[in-house]
PDB file of C-alpha atoms and ligand atoms in Angstrom:
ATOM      1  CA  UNK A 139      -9.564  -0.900  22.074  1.00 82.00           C
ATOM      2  CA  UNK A 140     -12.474  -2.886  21.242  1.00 89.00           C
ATOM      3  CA  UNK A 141     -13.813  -3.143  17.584  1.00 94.00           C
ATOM      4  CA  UNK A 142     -17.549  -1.642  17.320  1.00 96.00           C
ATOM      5  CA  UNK A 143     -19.615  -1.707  14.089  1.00 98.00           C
ATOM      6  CA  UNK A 144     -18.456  -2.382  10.356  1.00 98.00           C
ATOM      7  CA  UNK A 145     -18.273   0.602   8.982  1.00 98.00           C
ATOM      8  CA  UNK A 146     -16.567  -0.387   5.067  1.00 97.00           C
ATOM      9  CA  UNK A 147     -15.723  -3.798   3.958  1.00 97.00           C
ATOM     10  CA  UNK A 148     -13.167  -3.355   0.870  1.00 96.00           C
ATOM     11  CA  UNK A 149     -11.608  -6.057  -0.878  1.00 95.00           C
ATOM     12  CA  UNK A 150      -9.224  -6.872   1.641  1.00 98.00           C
ATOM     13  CA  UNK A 151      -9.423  -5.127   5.225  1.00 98.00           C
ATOM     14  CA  UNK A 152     -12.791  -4.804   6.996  1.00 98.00           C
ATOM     15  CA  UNK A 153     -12.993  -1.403   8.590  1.00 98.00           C
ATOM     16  CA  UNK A 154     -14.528  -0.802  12.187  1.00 98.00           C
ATOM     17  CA  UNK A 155     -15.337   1.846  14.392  1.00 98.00           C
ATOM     18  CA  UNK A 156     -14.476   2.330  18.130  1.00 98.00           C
ATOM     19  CA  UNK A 157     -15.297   3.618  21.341  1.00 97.00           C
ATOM     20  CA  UNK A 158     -12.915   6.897  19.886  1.00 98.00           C
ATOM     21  CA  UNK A 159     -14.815   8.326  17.187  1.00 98.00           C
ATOM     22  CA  UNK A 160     -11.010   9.766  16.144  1.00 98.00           C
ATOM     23  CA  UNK A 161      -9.856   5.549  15.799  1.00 98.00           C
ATOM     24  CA  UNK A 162     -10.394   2.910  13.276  1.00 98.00           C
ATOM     25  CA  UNK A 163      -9.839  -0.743  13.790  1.00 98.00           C
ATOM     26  CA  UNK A 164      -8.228  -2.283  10.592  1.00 98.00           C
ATOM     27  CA  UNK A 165      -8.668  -6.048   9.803  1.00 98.00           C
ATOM     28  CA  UNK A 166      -6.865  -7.930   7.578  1.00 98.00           C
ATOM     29  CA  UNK A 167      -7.865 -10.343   6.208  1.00 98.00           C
ATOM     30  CA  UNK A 168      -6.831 -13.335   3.368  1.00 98.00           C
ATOM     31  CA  UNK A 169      -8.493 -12.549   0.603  1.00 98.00           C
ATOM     32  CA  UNK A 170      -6.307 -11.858  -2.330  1.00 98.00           C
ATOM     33  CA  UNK A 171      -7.397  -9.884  -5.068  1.00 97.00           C
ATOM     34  CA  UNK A 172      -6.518  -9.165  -8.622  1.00 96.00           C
ATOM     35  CA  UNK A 173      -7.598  -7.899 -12.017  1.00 93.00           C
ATOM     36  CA  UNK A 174      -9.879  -5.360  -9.782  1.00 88.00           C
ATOM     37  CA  UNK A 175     -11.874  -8.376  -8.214  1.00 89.00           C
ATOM     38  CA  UNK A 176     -11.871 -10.384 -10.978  1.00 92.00           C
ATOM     39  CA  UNK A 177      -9.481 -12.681  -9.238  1.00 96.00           C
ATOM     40  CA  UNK A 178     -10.213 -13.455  -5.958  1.00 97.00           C
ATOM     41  CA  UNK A 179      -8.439 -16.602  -3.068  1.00 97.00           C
ATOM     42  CA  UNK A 180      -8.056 -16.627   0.202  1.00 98.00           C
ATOM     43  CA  UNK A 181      -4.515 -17.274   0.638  1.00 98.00           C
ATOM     44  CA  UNK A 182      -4.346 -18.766   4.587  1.00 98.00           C
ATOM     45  CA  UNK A 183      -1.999 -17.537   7.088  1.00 98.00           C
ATOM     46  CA  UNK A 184      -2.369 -13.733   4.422  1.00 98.00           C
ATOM     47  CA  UNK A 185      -4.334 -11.181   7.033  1.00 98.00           C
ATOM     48  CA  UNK A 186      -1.865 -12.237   9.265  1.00 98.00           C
ATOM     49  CA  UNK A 187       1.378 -11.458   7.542  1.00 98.00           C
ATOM     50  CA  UNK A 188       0.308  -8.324   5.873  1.00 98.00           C
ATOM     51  CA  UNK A 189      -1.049  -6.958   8.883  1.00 98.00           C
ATOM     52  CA  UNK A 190       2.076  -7.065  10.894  1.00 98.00           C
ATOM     53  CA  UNK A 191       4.278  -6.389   8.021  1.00 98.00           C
ATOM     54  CA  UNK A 192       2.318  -3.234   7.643  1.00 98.00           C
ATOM     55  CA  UNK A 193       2.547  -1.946  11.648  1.00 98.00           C
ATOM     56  CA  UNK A 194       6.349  -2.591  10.935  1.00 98.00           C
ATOM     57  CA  UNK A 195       6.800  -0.606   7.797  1.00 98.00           C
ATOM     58  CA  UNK A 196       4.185   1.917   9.308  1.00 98.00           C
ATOM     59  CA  UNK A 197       6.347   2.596  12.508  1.00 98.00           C
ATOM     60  CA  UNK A 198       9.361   2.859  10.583  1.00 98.00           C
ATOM     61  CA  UNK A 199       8.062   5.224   8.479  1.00 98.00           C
ATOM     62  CA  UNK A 200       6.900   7.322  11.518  1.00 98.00           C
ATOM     63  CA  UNK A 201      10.339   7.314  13.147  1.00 98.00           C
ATOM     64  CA  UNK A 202      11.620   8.693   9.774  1.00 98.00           C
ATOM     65  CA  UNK A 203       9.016  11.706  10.424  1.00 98.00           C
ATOM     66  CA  UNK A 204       6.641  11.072   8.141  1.00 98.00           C
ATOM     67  CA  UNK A 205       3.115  11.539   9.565  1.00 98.00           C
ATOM     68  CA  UNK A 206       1.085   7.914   9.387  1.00 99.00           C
ATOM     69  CA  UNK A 207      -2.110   6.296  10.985  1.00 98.00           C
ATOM     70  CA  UNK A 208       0.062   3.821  12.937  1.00 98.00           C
ATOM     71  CA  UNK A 209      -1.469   3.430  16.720  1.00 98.00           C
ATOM     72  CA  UNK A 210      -1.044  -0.209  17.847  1.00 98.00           C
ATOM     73  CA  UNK A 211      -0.992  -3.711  16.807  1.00 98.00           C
ATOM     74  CA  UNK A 212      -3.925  -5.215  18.356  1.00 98.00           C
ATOM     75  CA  UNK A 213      -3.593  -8.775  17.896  1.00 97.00           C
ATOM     76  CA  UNK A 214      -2.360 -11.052  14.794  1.00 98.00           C
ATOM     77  CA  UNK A 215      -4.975  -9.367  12.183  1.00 98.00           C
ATOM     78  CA  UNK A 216      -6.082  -6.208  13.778  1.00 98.00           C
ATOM     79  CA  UNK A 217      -4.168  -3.139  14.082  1.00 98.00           C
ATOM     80  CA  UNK A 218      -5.514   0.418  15.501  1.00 98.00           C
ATOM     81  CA  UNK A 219      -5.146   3.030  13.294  1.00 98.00           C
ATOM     82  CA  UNK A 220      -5.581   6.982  13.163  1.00 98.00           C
ATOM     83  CA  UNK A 221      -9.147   7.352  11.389  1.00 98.00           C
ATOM     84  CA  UNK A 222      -8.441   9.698   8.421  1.00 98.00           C
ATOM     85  CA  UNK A 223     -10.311  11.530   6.081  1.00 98.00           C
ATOM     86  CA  UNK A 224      -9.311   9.630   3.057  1.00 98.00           C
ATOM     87  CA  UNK A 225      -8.226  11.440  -0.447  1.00 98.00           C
ATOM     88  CA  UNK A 226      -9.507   8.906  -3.200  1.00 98.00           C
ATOM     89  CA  UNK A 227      -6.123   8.775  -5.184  1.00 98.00           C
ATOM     90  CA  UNK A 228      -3.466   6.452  -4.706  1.00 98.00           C
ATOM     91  CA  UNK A 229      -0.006   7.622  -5.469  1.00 99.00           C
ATOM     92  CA  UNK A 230       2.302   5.244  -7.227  1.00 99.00           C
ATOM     93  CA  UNK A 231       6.367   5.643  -7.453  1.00 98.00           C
ATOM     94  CA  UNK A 232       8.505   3.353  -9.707  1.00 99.00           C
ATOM     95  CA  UNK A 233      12.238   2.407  -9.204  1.00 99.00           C
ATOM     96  CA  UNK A 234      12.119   0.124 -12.360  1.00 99.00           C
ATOM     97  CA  UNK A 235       9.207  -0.590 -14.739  1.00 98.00           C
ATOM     98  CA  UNK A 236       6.525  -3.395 -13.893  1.00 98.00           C
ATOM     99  CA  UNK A 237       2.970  -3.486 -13.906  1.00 98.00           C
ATOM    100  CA  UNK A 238       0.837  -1.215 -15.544  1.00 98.00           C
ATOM    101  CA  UNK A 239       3.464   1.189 -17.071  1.00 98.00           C
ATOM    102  CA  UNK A 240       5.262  -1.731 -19.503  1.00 98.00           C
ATOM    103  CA  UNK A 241       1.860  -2.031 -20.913  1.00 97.00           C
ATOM    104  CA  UNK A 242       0.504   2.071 -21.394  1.00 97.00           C
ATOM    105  CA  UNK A 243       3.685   2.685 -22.448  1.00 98.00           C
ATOM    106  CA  UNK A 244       5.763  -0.279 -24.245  1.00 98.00           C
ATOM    107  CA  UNK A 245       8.554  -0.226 -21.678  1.00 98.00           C
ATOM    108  CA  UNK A 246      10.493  -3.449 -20.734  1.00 98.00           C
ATOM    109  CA  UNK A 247       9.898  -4.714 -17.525  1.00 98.00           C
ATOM    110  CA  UNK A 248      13.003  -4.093 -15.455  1.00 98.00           C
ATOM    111  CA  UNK A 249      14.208  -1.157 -16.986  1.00 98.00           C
ATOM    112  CA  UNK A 250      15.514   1.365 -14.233  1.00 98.00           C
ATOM    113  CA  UNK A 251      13.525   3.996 -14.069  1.00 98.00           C
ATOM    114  CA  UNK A 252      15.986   7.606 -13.212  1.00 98.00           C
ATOM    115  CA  UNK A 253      14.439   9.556 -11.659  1.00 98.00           C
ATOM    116  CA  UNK A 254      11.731   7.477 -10.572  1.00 98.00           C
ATOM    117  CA  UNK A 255       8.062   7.944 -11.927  1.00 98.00           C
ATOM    118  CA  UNK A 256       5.503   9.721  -9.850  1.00 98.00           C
ATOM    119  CA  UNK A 257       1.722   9.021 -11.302  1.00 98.00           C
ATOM    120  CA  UNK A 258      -1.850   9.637  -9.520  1.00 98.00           C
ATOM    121  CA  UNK A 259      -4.666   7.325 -10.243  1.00 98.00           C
ATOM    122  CA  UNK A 260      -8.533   7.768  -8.625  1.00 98.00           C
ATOM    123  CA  UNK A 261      -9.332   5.248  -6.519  1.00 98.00           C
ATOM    124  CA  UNK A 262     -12.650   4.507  -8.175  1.00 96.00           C
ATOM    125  CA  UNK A 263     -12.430   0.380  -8.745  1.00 92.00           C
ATOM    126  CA  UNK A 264     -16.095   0.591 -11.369  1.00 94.00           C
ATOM    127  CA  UNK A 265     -13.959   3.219 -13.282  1.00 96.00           C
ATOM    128  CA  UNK A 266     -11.112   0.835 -12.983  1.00 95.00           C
ATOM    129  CA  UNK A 267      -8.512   3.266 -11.601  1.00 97.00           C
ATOM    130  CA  UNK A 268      -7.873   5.623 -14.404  1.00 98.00           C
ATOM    131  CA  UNK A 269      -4.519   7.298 -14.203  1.00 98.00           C
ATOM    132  CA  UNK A 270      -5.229  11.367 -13.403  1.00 98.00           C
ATOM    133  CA  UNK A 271      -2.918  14.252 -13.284  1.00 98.00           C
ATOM    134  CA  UNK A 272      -2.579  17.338 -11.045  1.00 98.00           C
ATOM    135  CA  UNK A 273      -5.226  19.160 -13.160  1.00 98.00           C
ATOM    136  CA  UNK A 274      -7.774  16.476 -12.515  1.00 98.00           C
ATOM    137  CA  UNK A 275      -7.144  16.666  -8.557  1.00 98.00           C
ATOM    138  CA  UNK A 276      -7.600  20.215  -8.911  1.00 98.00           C
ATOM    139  CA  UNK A 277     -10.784  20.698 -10.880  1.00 98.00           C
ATOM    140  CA  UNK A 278     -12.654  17.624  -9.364  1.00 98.00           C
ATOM    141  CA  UNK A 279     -11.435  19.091  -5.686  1.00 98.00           C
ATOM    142  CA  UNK A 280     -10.196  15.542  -4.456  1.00 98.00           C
ATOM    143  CA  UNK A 281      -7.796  17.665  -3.035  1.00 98.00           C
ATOM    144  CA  UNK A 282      -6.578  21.060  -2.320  1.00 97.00           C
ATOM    145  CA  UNK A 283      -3.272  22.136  -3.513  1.00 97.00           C
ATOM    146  CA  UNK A 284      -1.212  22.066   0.067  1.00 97.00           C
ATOM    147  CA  UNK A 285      -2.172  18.947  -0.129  1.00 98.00           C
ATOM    148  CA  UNK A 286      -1.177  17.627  -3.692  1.00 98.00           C
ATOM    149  CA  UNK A 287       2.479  18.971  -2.790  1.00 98.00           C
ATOM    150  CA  UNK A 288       2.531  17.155   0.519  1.00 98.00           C
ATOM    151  CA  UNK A 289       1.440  13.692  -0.372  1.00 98.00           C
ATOM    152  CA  UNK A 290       3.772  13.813  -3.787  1.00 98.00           C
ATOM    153  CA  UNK A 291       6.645  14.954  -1.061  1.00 98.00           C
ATOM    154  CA  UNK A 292       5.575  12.195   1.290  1.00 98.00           C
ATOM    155  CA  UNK A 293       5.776   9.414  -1.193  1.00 98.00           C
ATOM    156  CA  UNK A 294       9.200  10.193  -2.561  1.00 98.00           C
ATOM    157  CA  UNK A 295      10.217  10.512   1.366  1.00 98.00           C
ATOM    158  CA  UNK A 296       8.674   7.018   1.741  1.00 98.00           C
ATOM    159  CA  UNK A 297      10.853   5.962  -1.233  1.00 98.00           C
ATOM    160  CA  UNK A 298      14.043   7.007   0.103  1.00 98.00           C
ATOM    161  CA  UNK A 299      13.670   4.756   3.825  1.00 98.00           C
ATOM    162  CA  UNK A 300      12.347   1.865   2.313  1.00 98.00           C
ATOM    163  CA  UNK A 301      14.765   1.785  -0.907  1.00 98.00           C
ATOM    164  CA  UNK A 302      17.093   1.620   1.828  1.00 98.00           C
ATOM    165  CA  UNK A 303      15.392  -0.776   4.022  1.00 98.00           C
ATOM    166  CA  UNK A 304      14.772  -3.459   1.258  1.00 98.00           C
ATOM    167  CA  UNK A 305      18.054  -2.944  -0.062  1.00 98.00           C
ATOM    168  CA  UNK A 306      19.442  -4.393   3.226  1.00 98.00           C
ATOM    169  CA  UNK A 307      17.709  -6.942   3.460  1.00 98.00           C
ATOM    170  CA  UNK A 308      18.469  -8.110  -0.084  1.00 98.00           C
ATOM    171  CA  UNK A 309      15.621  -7.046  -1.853  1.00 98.00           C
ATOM    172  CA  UNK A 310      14.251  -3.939  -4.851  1.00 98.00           C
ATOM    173  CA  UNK A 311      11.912  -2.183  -4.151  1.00 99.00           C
ATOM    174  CA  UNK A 312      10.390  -1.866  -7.418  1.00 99.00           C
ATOM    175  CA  UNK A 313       7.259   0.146  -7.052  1.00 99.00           C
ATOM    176  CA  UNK A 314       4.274   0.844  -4.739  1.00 98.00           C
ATOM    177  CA  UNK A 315       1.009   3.014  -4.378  1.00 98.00           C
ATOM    178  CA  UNK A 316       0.022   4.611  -1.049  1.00 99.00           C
ATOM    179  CA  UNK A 317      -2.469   6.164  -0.097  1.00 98.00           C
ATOM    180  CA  UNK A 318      -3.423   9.393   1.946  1.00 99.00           C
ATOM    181  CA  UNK A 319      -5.781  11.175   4.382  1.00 98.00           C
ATOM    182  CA  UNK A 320      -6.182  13.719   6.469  1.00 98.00           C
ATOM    183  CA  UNK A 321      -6.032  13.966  10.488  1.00 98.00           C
ATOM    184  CA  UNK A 322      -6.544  16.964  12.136  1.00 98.00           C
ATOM    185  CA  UNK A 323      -6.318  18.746   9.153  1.00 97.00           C
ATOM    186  CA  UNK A 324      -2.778  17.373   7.996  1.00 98.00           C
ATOM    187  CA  UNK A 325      -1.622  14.769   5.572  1.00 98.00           C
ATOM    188  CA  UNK A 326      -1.427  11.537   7.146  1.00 98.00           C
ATOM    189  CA  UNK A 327      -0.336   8.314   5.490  1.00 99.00           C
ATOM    190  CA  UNK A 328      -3.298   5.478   5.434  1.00 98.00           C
ATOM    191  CA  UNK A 329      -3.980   2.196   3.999  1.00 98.00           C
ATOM    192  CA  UNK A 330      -1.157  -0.334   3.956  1.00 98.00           C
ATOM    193  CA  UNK A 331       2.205  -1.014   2.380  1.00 98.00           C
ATOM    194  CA  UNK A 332       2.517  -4.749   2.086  1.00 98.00           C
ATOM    195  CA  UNK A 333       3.309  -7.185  -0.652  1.00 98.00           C
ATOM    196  CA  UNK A 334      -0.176  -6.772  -1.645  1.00 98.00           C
ATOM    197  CA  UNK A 335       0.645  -3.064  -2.660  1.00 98.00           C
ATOM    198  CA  UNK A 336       4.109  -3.216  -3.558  1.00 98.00           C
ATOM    199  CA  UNK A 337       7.037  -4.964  -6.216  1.00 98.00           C
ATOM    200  CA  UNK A 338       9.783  -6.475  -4.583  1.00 99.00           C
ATOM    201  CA  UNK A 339      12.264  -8.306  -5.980  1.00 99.00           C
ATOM    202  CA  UNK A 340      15.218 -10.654  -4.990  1.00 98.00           C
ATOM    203  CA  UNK A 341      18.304  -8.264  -5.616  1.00 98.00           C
ATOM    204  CA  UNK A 342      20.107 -10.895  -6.863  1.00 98.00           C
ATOM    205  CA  UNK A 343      17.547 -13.131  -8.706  1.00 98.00           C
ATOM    206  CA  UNK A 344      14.928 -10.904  -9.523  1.00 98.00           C
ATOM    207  CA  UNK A 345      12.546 -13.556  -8.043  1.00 98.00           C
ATOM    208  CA  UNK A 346       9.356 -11.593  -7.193  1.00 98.00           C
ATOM    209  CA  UNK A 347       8.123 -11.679  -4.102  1.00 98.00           C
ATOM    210  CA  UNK A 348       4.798  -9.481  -4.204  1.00 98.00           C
ATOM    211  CA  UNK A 349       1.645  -9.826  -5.341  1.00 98.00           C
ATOM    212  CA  UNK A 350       2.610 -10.583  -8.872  1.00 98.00           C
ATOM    213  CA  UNK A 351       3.133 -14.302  -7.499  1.00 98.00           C
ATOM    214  CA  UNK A 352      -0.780 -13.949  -7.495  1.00 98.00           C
ATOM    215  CA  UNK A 353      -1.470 -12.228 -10.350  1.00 98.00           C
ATOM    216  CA  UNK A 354       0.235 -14.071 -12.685  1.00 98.00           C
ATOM    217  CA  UNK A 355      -0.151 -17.836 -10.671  1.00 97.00           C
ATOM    218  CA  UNK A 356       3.578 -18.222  -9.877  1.00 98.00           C
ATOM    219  CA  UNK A 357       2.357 -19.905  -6.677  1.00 97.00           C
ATOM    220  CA  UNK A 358       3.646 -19.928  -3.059  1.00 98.00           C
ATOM    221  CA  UNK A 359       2.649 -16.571  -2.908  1.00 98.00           C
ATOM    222  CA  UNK A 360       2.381 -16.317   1.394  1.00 98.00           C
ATOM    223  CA  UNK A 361       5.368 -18.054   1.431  1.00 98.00           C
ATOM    224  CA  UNK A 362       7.257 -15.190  -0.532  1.00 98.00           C
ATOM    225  CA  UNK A 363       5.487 -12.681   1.343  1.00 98.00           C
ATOM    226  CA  UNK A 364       6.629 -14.698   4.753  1.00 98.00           C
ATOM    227  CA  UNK A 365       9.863 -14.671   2.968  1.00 98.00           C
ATOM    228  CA  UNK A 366       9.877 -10.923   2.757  1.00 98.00           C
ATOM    229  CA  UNK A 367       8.825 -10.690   6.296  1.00 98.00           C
ATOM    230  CA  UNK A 368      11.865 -12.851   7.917  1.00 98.00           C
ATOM    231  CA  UNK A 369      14.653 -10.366   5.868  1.00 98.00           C
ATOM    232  CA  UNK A 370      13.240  -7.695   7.367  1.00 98.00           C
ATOM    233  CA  UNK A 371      13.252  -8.997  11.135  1.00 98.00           C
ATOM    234  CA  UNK A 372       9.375  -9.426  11.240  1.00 97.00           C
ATOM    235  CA  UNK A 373       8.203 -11.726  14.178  1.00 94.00           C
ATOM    236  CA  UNK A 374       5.034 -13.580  12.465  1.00 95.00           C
ATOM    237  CA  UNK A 375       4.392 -16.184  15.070  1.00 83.00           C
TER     238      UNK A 375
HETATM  239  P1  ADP B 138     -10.395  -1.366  -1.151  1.00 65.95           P
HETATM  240  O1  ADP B 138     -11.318  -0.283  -0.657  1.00 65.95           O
HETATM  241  O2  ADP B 138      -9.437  -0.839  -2.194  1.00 65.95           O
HETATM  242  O3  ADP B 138     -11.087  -2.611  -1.577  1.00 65.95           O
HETATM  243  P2  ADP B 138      -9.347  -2.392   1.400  1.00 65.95           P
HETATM  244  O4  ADP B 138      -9.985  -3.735   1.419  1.00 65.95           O
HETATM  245  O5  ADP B 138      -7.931  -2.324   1.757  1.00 65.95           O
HETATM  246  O6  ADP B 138      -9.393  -1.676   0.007  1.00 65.95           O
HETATM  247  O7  ADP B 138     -10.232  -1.472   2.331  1.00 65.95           O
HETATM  248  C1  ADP B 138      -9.715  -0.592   3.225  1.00 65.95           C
HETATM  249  C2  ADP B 138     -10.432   0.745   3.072  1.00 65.95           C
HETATM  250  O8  ADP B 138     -10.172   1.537   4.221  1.00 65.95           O
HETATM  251  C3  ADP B 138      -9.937   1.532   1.866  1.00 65.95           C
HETATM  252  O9  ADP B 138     -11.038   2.109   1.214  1.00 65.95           O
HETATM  253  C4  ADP B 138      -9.038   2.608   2.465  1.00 65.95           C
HETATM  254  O10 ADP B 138      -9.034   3.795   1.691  1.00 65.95           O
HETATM  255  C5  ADP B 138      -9.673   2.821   3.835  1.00 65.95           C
HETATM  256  N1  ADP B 138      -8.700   3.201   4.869  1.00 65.95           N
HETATM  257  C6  ADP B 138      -7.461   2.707   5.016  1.00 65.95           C
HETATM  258  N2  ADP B 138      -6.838   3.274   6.068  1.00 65.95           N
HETATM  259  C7  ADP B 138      -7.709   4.139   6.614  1.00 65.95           C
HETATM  260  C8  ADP B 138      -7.656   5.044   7.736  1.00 65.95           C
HETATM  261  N3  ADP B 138      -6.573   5.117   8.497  1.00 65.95           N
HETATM  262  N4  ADP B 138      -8.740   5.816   7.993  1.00 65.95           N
HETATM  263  C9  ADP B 138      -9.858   5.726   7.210  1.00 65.95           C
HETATM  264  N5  ADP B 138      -9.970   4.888   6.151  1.00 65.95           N
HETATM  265  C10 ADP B 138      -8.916   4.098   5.851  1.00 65.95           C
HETATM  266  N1  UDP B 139      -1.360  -1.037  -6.733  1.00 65.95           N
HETATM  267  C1  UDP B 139      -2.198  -1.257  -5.647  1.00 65.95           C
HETATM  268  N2  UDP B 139      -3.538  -1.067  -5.781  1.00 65.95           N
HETATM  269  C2  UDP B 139      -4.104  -0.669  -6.944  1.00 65.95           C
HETATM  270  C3  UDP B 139      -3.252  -0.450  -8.062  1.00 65.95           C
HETATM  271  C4  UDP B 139      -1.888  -0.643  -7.923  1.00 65.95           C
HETATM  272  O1  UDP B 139      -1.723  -1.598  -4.564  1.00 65.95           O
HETATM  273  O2  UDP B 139      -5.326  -0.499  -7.006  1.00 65.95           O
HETATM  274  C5  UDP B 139       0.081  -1.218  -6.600  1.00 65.95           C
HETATM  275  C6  UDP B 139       0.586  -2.461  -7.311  1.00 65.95           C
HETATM  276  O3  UDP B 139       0.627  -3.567  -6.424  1.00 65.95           O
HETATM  277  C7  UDP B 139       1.980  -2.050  -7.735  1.00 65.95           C
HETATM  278  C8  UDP B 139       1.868  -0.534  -7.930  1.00 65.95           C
HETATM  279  O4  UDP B 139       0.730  -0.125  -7.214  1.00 65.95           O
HETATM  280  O5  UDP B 139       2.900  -2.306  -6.695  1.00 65.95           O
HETATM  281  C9  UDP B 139       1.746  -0.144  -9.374  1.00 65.95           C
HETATM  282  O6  UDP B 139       0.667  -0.858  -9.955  1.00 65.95           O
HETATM  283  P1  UDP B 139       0.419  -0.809 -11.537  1.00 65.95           P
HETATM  284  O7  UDP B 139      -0.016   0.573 -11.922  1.00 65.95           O
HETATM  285  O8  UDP B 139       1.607  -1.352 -12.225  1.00 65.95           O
HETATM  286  O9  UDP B 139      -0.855  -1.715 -11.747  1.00 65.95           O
HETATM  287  P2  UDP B 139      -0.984  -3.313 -11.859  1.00 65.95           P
HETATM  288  O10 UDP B 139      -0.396  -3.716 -13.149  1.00 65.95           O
HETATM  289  O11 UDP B 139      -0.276  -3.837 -10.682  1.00 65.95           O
HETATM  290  O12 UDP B 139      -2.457  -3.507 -11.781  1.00 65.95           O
END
């Protein structure tokens, strides 16, 4: 299916319509992005990875039941995709502490988190994502209550196949945010899990091999993400 008009250009996918009016065309591309724009490269070779990294975690996910946008890779950057009616939170589950929670709430980085965390934050980058609870969801309607349930359901779901999946292939899943629409009225998932949205680290090492390579100028950031890629099986070229 043939991309039509832009319809959203967000800080790193370009979003088109199609002839469907029910199908998106998502396009990856290499800009890199951190510090909520403050930071941004184009990182060569980037669109690429991530966007058949993501049709491969997508269609996992999907053969583990869990409802997602996944249609068809279209060609190295561009992937068809379910278009959903998107909730404007992002859901976030920890394994071990990185990130954000170390510094809201003093915790070491690396400390295993049991059970692991569940937090919501609104996707609103000029508000810089403020963390928000159930109440907030509620309240501001950014979703009804069905809903809440499902996606908190579907992200610990998510947790459980790709603990699994990473662990195989020699790697911890640390943490990740997804994010979530609906399609015909049910809970789909959207976006993209790729490095760009997740923590993974080297089992053994702890060598990380995400987007913290970026944020914190570790360099050879697409080569850890390529890295990633070739444990799991993913064809690139
Ligand atoms: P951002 O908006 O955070 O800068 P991106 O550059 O990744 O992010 O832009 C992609 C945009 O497309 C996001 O706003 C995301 O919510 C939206 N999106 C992702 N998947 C879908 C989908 N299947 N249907 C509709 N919108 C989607
Ligand atoms: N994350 C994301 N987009 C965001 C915020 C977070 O993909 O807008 C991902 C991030 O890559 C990490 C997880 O969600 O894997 C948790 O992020 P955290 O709250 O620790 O924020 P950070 O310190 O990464 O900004």
């Amino acid at each position: 299916m043939e991309k039509q008009t832009e319809l959203y250009r967000g800080k790193a996918k370009t979003v088109y319509t199609t002839e469907d009016p029910n199908r998106l065309v998502l396009h990856f591309r290499n800009d890199t992005s951190a510090f909520d724009g403050e930071k941004i490269e184009q990182l060569d070779r980037k669109g690429m990875i991530n966007n058949k990294f993501n049709h491969f975690i997508m269609s996992k996910l999907e053969q583990a039941g869990i409802p997602t946008q996944v249609e068809a890779l279209l060609s190295d950057t561009d992937s068809l995709v379910k278009k959903l009616e998107m909730i404007p939170v992002e859901c976030v589950v920890r394994n071990i502490a990185a990130g954000s929670i170390c510094r809201r709430l003093g915790v070491e980085e690396g400390q295993v988190l049991n059970p692991p965390t569940f937090e919501f934050f609104l996707k609103n980058d000029a508000l810089h994502d403020p963390m928000i609870n159930e109440s907030h969801i509620r309240t501001f309607g950014w979703a009804e209550e069905r809903d809440i349930e499902q996606m908190k359901a579907l992200t610990f779901k998510v947790n459980d196949v790709l603990k699994a999946l990473f662990d195989e292939a020699g790697m911890l899943l640390v943490d990740y945010k997804l994010e979530f629409g609906l399609f015909e009225g049910k809970i789909t998932l959207g976006d993209e899990i790729t490095p760009d949205g997740c923590r993974l680290w080297d089992k053994e090492t702890r060598k990380k091999m995400d987007k913290d390579r970026f944020r914190q100028g570790l360099g050879n950031v697409v080569e850890a993400y390529e890295e990633v890629a070739a444990r799991l099986g993913i064809t690139l070229d």
